[in-house]
Amino acid sequence: MKSMLTATPKTQLVKKEIDHLASTALTAEELMQGMVKKLNERMLKYNWVGFYMLESAPGQPAVLVLGPFVGAMTPHTRIPLNQGICGAAASTGKTQVVHDVNSDPRYLACSIETKSEIVVPVFVRGRVVGELDIDSHFPAAFGPEDQELVEYSARVLGKHLEKFRQ
Ligand code: SME
């Protein structure tokens, strides 16, 4: 008999839990806080999980500002769009998966323990408004299933934001 544990991939269960968070969160901030906690607790290699949101003031270049996160405090609380893996994800609108951060010259170090990273843009009506950034202490921690889960989570937040943003 097939084990119940292998019948449903864990990422499918976590997606359902993310859906539940989205259906009960009263604000986007509450949803973001719930998501980073959930992804960190349920996915054992997701050691630092956080959002960066785009801020732009008139006459100033847009910058990514640290939002809700779980993990050690990072020195990178504001990241320009031309810096880091975070800047690359926001400026291209494309998911960045880095299997070995130490061999990527764009990488801005947050912790010496970090070995791999994924950054997924969050869109509202086709425009990047922020991103979900996850660091792992393990090399190549983010395979296709992880990418799908993180992109799913970013889409759930984007849809939630669409309800409230002009
Ligand atoms: N590593 C990121 C910076 C953010 S910290 O990982 C939290 C980057 O290269 O953009």
Coordinates of N, CA and C and ligand atoms in Angstrom, one line a residue:
M1 N 0.8 -1.2 0.0 CA 0.0 0.0 0.0 C 0.9 1.3 0.0
K2 N 0.5 2.2 -0.8 CA 1.2 3.5 -0.9 C 1.1 4.3 0.4
S3 N 2.2 4.8 0.9 CA 2.2 5.5 2.2 C 1.4 6.8 2.0
M4 N 0.7 7.2 3.0 CA 0.0 8.5 3.0 C 1.0 9.7 2.8
L5 N 2.2 9.4 3.4 CA 3.2 10.5 3.4 C 3.7 10.8 2.0
T6 N 3.7 9.8 1.1 CA 4.2 10.0 -0.3 C 3.0 10.3 -1.2
A7 N 1.8 10.1 -0.8 CA 0.7 10.3 -1.7 C 0.5 11.8 -2.1
T8 N 0.7 12.7 -1.2 CA 0.6 14.1 -1.6 C 1.9 14.8 -1.4
P9 N 2.5 15.4 -2.4 CA 3.7 16.1 -2.2 C 3.5 17.2 -1.2
K10 N 4.6 17.4 -0.3 CA 4.4 18.4 0.8 C 4.1 19.8 0.2
T11 N 4.7 20.1 -0.9 CA 4.5 21.4 -1.5 C 3.0 21.7 -1.8
Q12 N 2.3 20.6 -2.1 CA 0.8 20.7 -2.4 C 0.1 21.1 -1.1
L13 N 0.5 20.4 0.0 CA -0.1 20.7 1.3 C 0.2 22.1 1.7
V14 N 1.4 22.6 1.5 CA 1.8 23.9 1.9 C 1.0 24.9 1.1
K15 N 0.8 24.6 -0.2 CA 0.0 25.6 -1.0 C -1.4 25.8 -0.5
K16 N -2.0 24.6 0.0 CA -3.3 24.7 0.6 C -3.3 25.6 1.9
E17 N -2.2 25.4 2.6 CA -2.1 26.2 3.9 C -2.0 27.7 3.5
I18 N -1.2 28.0 2.5 CA -1.1 29.4 2.0 C -2.4 29.9 1.6
D19 N -3.2 29.1 0.9 CA -4.6 29.5 0.5 C -5.4 29.9 1.7
H20 N -5.3 29.0 2.7 CA -6.1 29.3 3.9 C -5.7 30.6 4.6
L21 N -4.4 30.9 4.6 CA -3.9 32.1 5.1 C -4.5 33.3 4.4
A22 N -4.5 33.2 3.0 CA -5.0 34.3 2.2 C -6.5 34.5 2.4
S23 N -7.2 33.4 2.8 CA -8.7 33.5 2.9 C -9.0 34.1 4.3
T24 N -8.1 34.1 5.2 CA -8.4 34.6 6.6 C -7.7 35.9 6.9
A25 N -6.6 36.3 6.2 CA -5.8 37.5 6.5 C -6.7 38.7 6.2
L26 N -6.6 39.6 7.2 CA -7.4 40.9 7.1 C -6.6 41.9 6.3
T27 N -5.3 41.9 6.3 CA -4.5 42.9 5.6 C -3.4 42.1 4.8
A28 N -2.8 42.8 3.9 CA -1.7 42.3 3.1 C -0.5 42.0 4.1
E29 N -0.3 42.9 5.0 CA 0.8 42.8 6.0 C 0.6 41.5 6.8
E30 N -0.6 41.2 7.2 CA -0.9 40.0 8.0 C -0.6 38.8 7.1
L31 N -1.0 38.9 5.8 CA -0.8 37.7 4.9 C 0.7 37.5 4.7
M32 N 1.4 38.6 4.5 CA 2.9 38.4 4.3 C 3.6 37.8 5.6
Q33 N 3.1 38.3 6.7 CA 3.7 37.7 8.0 C 3.4 36.2 8.1
G34 N 2.1 35.9 7.8 CA 1.7 34.5 7.9 C 2.5 33.6 6.9
M35 N 2.7 34.2 5.7 CA 3.4 33.4 4.6 C 4.9 33.1 5.0
V36 N 5.6 34.1 5.5 CA 7.0 33.9 5.7 C 7.2 32.9 6.9
K37 N 6.2 33.0 7.9 CA 6.3 32.1 9.0 C 6.0 30.7 8.5
K38 N 5.0 30.5 7.7 CA 4.5 29.2 7.2 C 5.7 28.6 6.4
L39 N 6.2 29.3 5.4 CA 7.2 28.7 4.6 C 8.5 28.4 5.3
N40 N 8.8 29.2 6.3 CA 10.0 28.9 7.2 C 9.8 27.6 8.0
E41 N 8.6 27.5 8.6 CA 8.3 26.4 9.5 C 8.1 25.1 8.7
R42 N 7.4 25.1 7.6 CA 7.0 23.9 6.9 C 8.1 23.4 6.0
M43 N 8.9 24.3 5.4 CA 10.0 23.9 4.4 C 11.3 24.0 5.1
L44 N 11.9 22.9 5.5 CA 13.0 22.9 6.5 C 14.3 23.5 5.9
K45 N 14.4 23.6 4.6 CA 15.6 24.2 4.1 C 15.4 25.7 3.8
Y46 N 14.3 26.3 4.1 CA 14.0 27.7 3.8 C 14.4 28.5 5.1
N47 N 15.7 28.8 5.3 CA 16.2 29.3 6.5 C 15.9 30.8 6.8
W48 N 15.9 31.6 5.7 CA 15.5 33.0 5.8 C 14.5 33.2 4.8
V49 N 13.3 33.8 5.2 CA 12.2 34.0 4.3 C 11.7 35.4 4.5
G50 N 11.7 36.2 3.4 CA 11.2 37.6 3.6 C 10.7 38.2 2.4
F51 N 10.0 39.3 2.5 CA 9.5 40.1 1.4 C 10.3 41.4 1.3
Y52 N 10.6 41.8 0.1 CA 11.0 43.2 -0.2 C 9.9 43.8 -1.0
M53 N 9.5 45.0 -0.7 CA 8.5 45.7 -1.4 C 9.1 46.9 -2.1
L54 N 8.7 47.2 -3.4 CA 9.2 48.3 -4.1 C 8.6 49.6 -3.6
E55 N 9.5 50.6 -3.4 CA 9.0 51.9 -3.0 C 9.6 52.9 -4.0
S56 N 8.8 53.8 -4.4 CA 9.3 54.9 -5.3 C 8.7 56.2 -4.9
A57 N 9.6 57.2 -4.7 CA 9.2 58.5 -4.4 C 9.5 59.3 -5.6
P58 N 8.7 60.4 -5.8 CA 8.9 61.2 -7.0 C 10.3 61.7 -7.1
G59 N 10.9 61.5 -8.3 CA 12.3 62.0 -8.6 C 13.4 61.1 -8.0
Q60 N 13.0 60.0 -7.4 CA 14.0 59.1 -6.8 C 13.9 57.8 -7.5
P61 N 15.1 57.1 -7.6 CA 15.0 55.7 -8.2 C 14.3 54.8 -7.2
A62 N 13.5 53.8 -7.8 CA 12.8 52.9 -7.0 C 13.8 52.0 -6.2
V63 N 13.4 51.6 -5.0 CA 14.2 50.8 -4.1 C 13.4 49.7 -3.5
L64 N 14.0 48.6 -3.2 CA 13.4 47.5 -2.6 C 13.6 47.7 -1.0
V65 N 12.5 47.6 -0.3 CA 12.5 47.9 1.1 C 12.1 46.6 1.9
L66 N 12.9 46.2 2.8 CA 12.6 45.0 3.6 C 11.3 45.0 4.3
G67 N 10.5 44.0 4.1 CA 9.2 43.9 4.7 C 9.2 42.8 5.7
P68 N 8.1 42.1 6.0 CA 8.0 41.0 6.9 C 9.0 39.9 6.6
F69 N 9.7 39.4 7.6 CA 10.7 38.3 7.3 C 10.8 37.5 8.6
V70 N 11.4 36.2 8.4 CA 11.7 35.3 9.4 C 13.2 34.9 9.2
G71 N 14.0 35.0 10.3 CA 15.4 34.7 10.2 C 16.2 35.8 10.8
A72 N 17.5 35.7 10.6 CA 18.4 36.7 11.2 C 18.2 38.0 10.5
M73 N 18.4 39.1 11.3 CA 18.4 40.4 10.7 C 19.4 40.5 9.6
T74 N 19.0 41.2 8.5 CA 19.9 41.3 7.3 C 20.5 42.8 7.3
P75 N 21.7 43.0 6.8 CA 22.2 44.3 6.6 C 21.5 45.0 5.4
H76 N 20.9 44.2 4.6 CA 20.3 44.8 3.3 C 18.8 45.1 3.5
T77 N 18.5 46.3 4.1 CA 17.2 46.6 4.4 C 16.6 47.5 3.2
R78 N 17.5 48.1 2.4 CA 17.1 48.8 1.2 C 18.0 48.4 0.1
I79 N 17.5 47.9 -1.0 CA 18.3 47.4 -2.1 C 17.9 48.1 -3.4
P80 N 18.8 48.8 -4.0 CA 18.6 49.4 -5.3 C 18.3 48.4 -6.4
L81 N 17.6 48.7 -7.4 CA 17.2 47.7 -8.4 C 18.4 47.2 -9.3
N82 N 19.5 47.9 -9.2 CA 20.7 47.5 -10.0 C 21.7 46.7 -9.1
Q83 N 21.2 46.2 -7.9 CA 22.1 45.5 -7.0 C 21.5 44.2 -6.6
G84 N 22.3 43.2 -6.4 CA 21.9 41.9 -5.8 C 21.1 41.1 -6.7
I85 N 20.8 39.9 -6.2 CA 19.9 39.0 -6.8 C 18.5 39.5 -6.7
C86 N 18.2 40.2 -5.6 CA 16.9 40.8 -5.4 C 16.7 41.9 -6.4
G87 N 17.7 42.7 -6.7 CA 17.5 43.8 -7.7 C 17.3 43.1 -9.1
A88 N 18.0 42.0 -9.4 CA 17.8 41.4 -10.7 C 16.4 40.8 -10.8
A89 N 15.8 40.2 -9.8 CA 14.4 39.7 -9.9 C 13.4 40.8 -10.1
A90 N 13.6 41.9 -9.4 CA 12.6 43.0 -9.5 C 12.8 43.7 -10.9
S91 N 14.0 43.9 -11.3 CA 14.2 44.7 -12.6 C 13.9 43.9 -13.8
T92 N 14.0 42.6 -13.8 CA 13.7 41.7 -14.9 C 12.3 41.2 -14.9
G93 N 11.7 41.1 -13.7 CA 10.4 40.5 -13.5 C 10.5 39.0 -13.6
K94 N 11.7 38.5 -13.4 CA 11.9 37.0 -13.6 C 12.4 36.4 -12.3
T95 N 11.9 35.2 -12.0 CA 12.4 34.4 -10.9 C 13.9 34.2 -11.0
Q96 N 14.7 34.4 -9.9 CA 16.1 34.1 -9.9 C 16.3 32.9 -9.0
V97 N 16.9 31.9 -9.5 CA 17.3 30.7 -8.6 C 18.9 30.6 -8.7
V98 N 19.5 30.7 -7.5 CA 21.0 30.7 -7.5 C 21.4 29.5 -6.6
H99 N 21.9 28.4 -7.3 CA 22.2 27.2 -6.6 C 23.5 27.4 -5.7
D100 N 24.4 28.3 -6.1 CA 25.6 28.5 -5.3 C 25.8 30.0 -5.2
V101 N 25.4 30.6 -4.1 CA 25.5 32.1 -4.1 C 26.9 32.6 -4.1
N102 N 27.9 31.8 -3.7 CA 29.2 32.3 -3.7 C 29.9 32.3 -5.0
S103 N 29.2 31.7 -6.0 CA 29.8 31.8 -7.4 C 29.0 32.8 -8.2
D104 N 28.1 33.6 -7.6 CA 27.3 34.6 -8.3 C 27.8 36.0 -7.9
P105 N 28.4 36.7 -8.8 CA 29.0 38.0 -8.5 C 27.9 39.0 -8.1
R106 N 26.6 38.8 -8.4 CA 25.6 39.7 -8.0 C 25.2 39.6 -6.6
Y107 N 25.5 38.5 -5.9 CA 25.0 38.2 -4.6 C 25.4 39.2 -3.5
L108 N 24.4 39.7 -2.8 CA 24.7 40.5 -1.6 C 24.5 39.6 -0.4
A109 N 25.6 39.4 0.4 CA 25.6 38.5 1.5 C 24.7 39.0 2.7
C110 N 23.9 38.1 3.2 CA 23.1 38.4 4.3 C 23.6 37.6 5.5
S111 N 24.0 36.4 5.3 CA 24.6 35.5 6.4 C 25.7 34.6 5.7
I112 N 26.7 34.4 6.5 CA 27.8 33.5 5.9 C 27.3 32.1 5.7
E113 N 26.2 31.7 6.4 CA 25.6 30.4 6.3 C 24.9 30.1 5.0
T114 N 24.4 31.2 4.3 CA 23.6 31.1 3.1 C 24.4 30.4 2.0
K115 N 23.8 29.4 1.4 CA 24.5 28.7 0.2 C 23.7 28.9 -1.1
S116 N 22.4 28.9 -1.0 CA 21.6 29.1 -2.2 C 20.4 30.0 -1.9
E117 N 19.8 30.5 -3.0 CA 18.7 31.5 -2.8 C 17.8 31.5 -4.0
I118 N 16.5 31.8 -3.7 CA 15.5 32.0 -4.7 C 14.8 33.4 -4.5
V119 N 14.6 34.1 -5.5 CA 13.9 35.4 -5.4 C 12.8 35.4 -6.5
V120 N 11.5 35.6 -6.1 CA 10.4 35.6 -7.0 C 9.7 36.9 -7.0
P121 N 9.5 37.6 -8.1 CA 8.8 38.8 -8.1 C 7.3 38.6 -7.8
V122 N 6.7 39.7 -7.2 CA 5.3 39.7 -6.9 C 4.7 40.8 -7.9
F123 N 3.7 40.4 -8.6 CA 3.0 41.3 -9.6 C 1.7 41.7 -9.1
V124 N 1.3 43.0 -9.4 CA 0.0 43.5 -9.3 C -0.4 44.0 -10.7
R125 N -1.4 43.4 -11.3 CA -1.8 43.8 -12.7 C -0.6 44.0 -13.6
G126 N 0.3 42.9 -13.6 CA 1.4 42.9 -14.5 C 2.6 43.7 -14.2
R127 N 2.5 44.5 -13.1 CA 3.7 45.3 -12.7 C 4.3 44.7 -11.4
V128 N 5.7 44.7 -11.3 CA 6.4 44.2 -10.1 C 6.1 45.2 -9.0
V129 N 5.6 44.7 -7.9 CA 5.4 45.6 -6.7 C 6.4 45.1 -5.5
G130 N 7.0 44.0 -5.7 CA 7.8 43.5 -4.6 C 8.3 42.1 -5.0
E131 N 8.8 41.4 -4.0 CA 9.4 40.1 -4.2 C 9.4 39.2 -2.9
L132 N 9.5 37.9 -3.1 CA 9.6 37.0 -2.0 C 11.0 36.4 -2.2
D133 N 11.8 36.6 -1.1 CA 13.2 36.1 -1.2 C 13.4 35.0 -0.1
I134 N 14.0 33.9 -0.5 CA 14.3 32.8 0.4 C 15.8 32.4 0.3
D135 N 16.4 32.3 1.4 CA 17.8 31.8 1.5 C 17.9 30.5 2.2
S136 N 18.8 29.7 1.7 CA 19.0 28.4 2.4 C 20.4 28.1 2.8
H137 N 20.6 27.4 3.9 CA 21.9 27.1 4.4 C 22.5 25.9 3.6
F138 N 21.6 25.4 2.6 CA 22.0 24.2 1.9 C 22.2 24.6 0.4
P139 N 23.3 24.0 -0.2 CA 23.5 24.3 -1.7 C 22.3 23.7 -2.5
A140 N 22.0 24.4 -3.6 CA 21.0 24.0 -4.5 C 19.7 23.5 -3.8
A141 N 19.2 24.3 -2.9 CA 18.0 23.9 -2.1 C 16.7 24.0 -2.9
F142 N 16.8 24.8 -4.0 CA 15.5 25.2 -4.7 C 15.4 24.5 -6.0
G143 N 14.7 23.4 -6.0 CA 14.4 22.7 -7.3 C 13.1 23.1 -7.9
P144 N 12.7 22.5 -9.0 CA 11.5 22.9 -9.7 C 10.2 23.0 -8.8
E145 N 10.1 22.0 -7.9 CA 8.9 22.0 -7.0 C 8.9 23.2 -6.0
D146 N 10.1 23.5 -5.6 CA 10.3 24.7 -4.7 C 9.9 25.9 -5.4
Q147 N 10.5 26.0 -6.6 CA 10.2 27.2 -7.5 C 8.7 27.4 -7.7
E148 N 8.0 26.3 -7.9 CA 6.6 26.4 -8.1 C 5.8 26.8 -6.9
L149 N 6.3 26.3 -5.7 CA 5.6 26.7 -4.5 C 5.9 28.2 -4.2
V150 N 7.1 28.7 -4.4 CA 7.4 30.1 -4.0 C 6.7 31.0 -5.0
E151 N 6.6 30.6 -6.3 CA 5.9 31.4 -7.3 C 4.4 31.4 -7.0
Y152 N 3.9 30.3 -6.6 CA 2.5 30.2 -6.2 C 2.2 31.2 -5.0
S153 N 3.1 31.2 -4.0 CA 2.9 32.1 -2.9 C 3.0 33.5 -3.3
A154 N 3.9 33.8 -4.2 CA 4.0 35.2 -4.7 C 2.7 35.6 -5.4
R155 N 2.2 34.7 -6.2 CA 0.9 35.0 -6.9 C -0.2 35.2 -6.0
V156 N -0.3 34.4 -4.9 CA -1.4 34.6 -3.9 C -1.3 36.0 -3.3
L157 N -0.1 36.4 -3.0 CA 0.0 37.8 -2.4 C -0.4 38.8 -3.5
G158 N 0.1 38.6 -4.7 CA -0.2 39.6 -5.8 C -1.7 39.7 -6.0
K159 N -2.5 38.6 -5.9 CA -3.9 38.6 -6.1 C -4.6 39.4 -4.9
H160 N -4.0 39.1 -3.7 CA -4.6 39.8 -2.5 C -4.4 41.3 -2.6
L161 N -3.2 41.7 -3.1 CA -2.9 43.1 -3.2 C -3.7 43.8 -4.3
E162 N -4.0 43.0 -5.3 CA -4.9 43.6 -6.4 C -6.2 44.0 -5.9
K163 N -6.7 43.4 -4.9 CA -8.0 43.8 -4.4 C -8.0 45.1 -3.7
F164 N -6.8 45.5 -3.2 CA -6.7 46.7 -2.4 C -6.0 47.9 -3.1
R165 N -5.1 47.6 -4.1 CA -4.3 48.6 -4.7 C -4.9 49.2 -6.0
Q166 N -4.9 50.5 -6.2 CA -5.4 51.1 -7.4 C -4.5 50.7 -8.6
Ligands
SME1 N1 21.0 38.0 -1.0 C1 20.2 39.1 -1.5 C2 20.1 40.2 -0.5 C3 19.0 40.0 0.5 S1 19.4 39.0 1.8 O1 19.6 37.7 1.3 C4 18.2 38.8 2.9 C5 20.7 39.6 -2.8 O2 21.7 39.2 -3.3 O3 20.0 40.5 -3.4

